[in-house]
Amino acid sequence: MVELRAFTLADAGVIVSWISGPAELLTWAGPGFTWPLDDPQLAAYVVEPGRRTWTGIGPDGRLVGHASLRLAADGRSARLGRVLIAPEARGQGYGAALLTQVLKFAFAQPGLERVELGVFTHNSNAVRLYEGLGFRVDQVLPDVERVDGESWSALQMSLARADWAAGVA
């Protein structure tokens, strides 16, 4: 349902159009980018050592999502991040399909035992998506960001290779 292809700067304009403001940028990418998101920030992002970035392509050829995976130097873990689904594609299964492909790639890496991620607690759709894929909460980090006078907390979640294998078998 979703094909992964390497993210390129040619995809950047579409991805940026899915982000409407600084709070949405922070929800998507954490504090790693600044508003307004621009080509120089994305150009640096796509060449980060150890990071793979993908664009998700739907069955009709439209861009439906984006995700990245940063492998740890020791190869035993990876960090899933910057998962974003096109607004018009949300709620249609593209998120699960995109992440299933990314997780297949991750767990095909020899020695990789765990995939980790961080998600803000108010991003309940994303939390449900990750839980549905087998991720479990390892830690709650209260008040990690302050946005428009409101405190945001985050969850650190992980998926072990054994749990992934049990879920897809």
mmCIF file of N, CA and C in Angstrom, residues 12 14 19 79 94 133:
data_model
loop_
_atom_site.group_PDB
_atom_site.id
_atom_site.type_symbol
_atom_site.label_atom_id
_atom_site.label_comp_id
_atom_site.label_asym_id
_atom_site.label_seq_id
_atom_site.Cartn_x
_atom_site.Cartn_y
_atom_site.Cartn_z
ATOM 1 N N ALA A 12 10.832 18.032 -0.798
ATOM 2 C CA ALA A 12 10.779 18.950 0.338
ATOM 3 C C ALA A 12 9.571 19.879 0.307
ATOM 4 N N VAL A 14 6.621 19.526 -0.883
ATOM 5 C CA VAL A 14 5.376 18.834 -0.503
ATOM 6 C C VAL A 14 5.373 18.572 0.999
ATOM 7 N N ILE A 19 3.066 21.039 6.981
ATOM 8 C CA ILE A 19 3.354 21.590 8.310
ATOM 9 C C ILE A 19 2.901 23.047 8.323
ATOM 10 N N ARG A 79 16.788 4.832 15.924
ATOM 11 C CA ARG A 79 15.810 5.827 16.394
ATOM 12 C C ARG A 79 14.904 6.200 15.223
ATOM 13 N N TYR A 94 -2.198 4.683 5.950
ATOM 14 C CA TYR A 94 -0.891 4.947 5.364
ATOM 15 C C TYR A 94 0.221 5.005 6.409
ATOM 16 N N LEU A 133 1.656 -0.965 16.394
ATOM 17 C CA LEU A 133 2.777 -1.645 15.758
ATOM 18 C C LEU A 133 3.628 -2.424 16.760
#
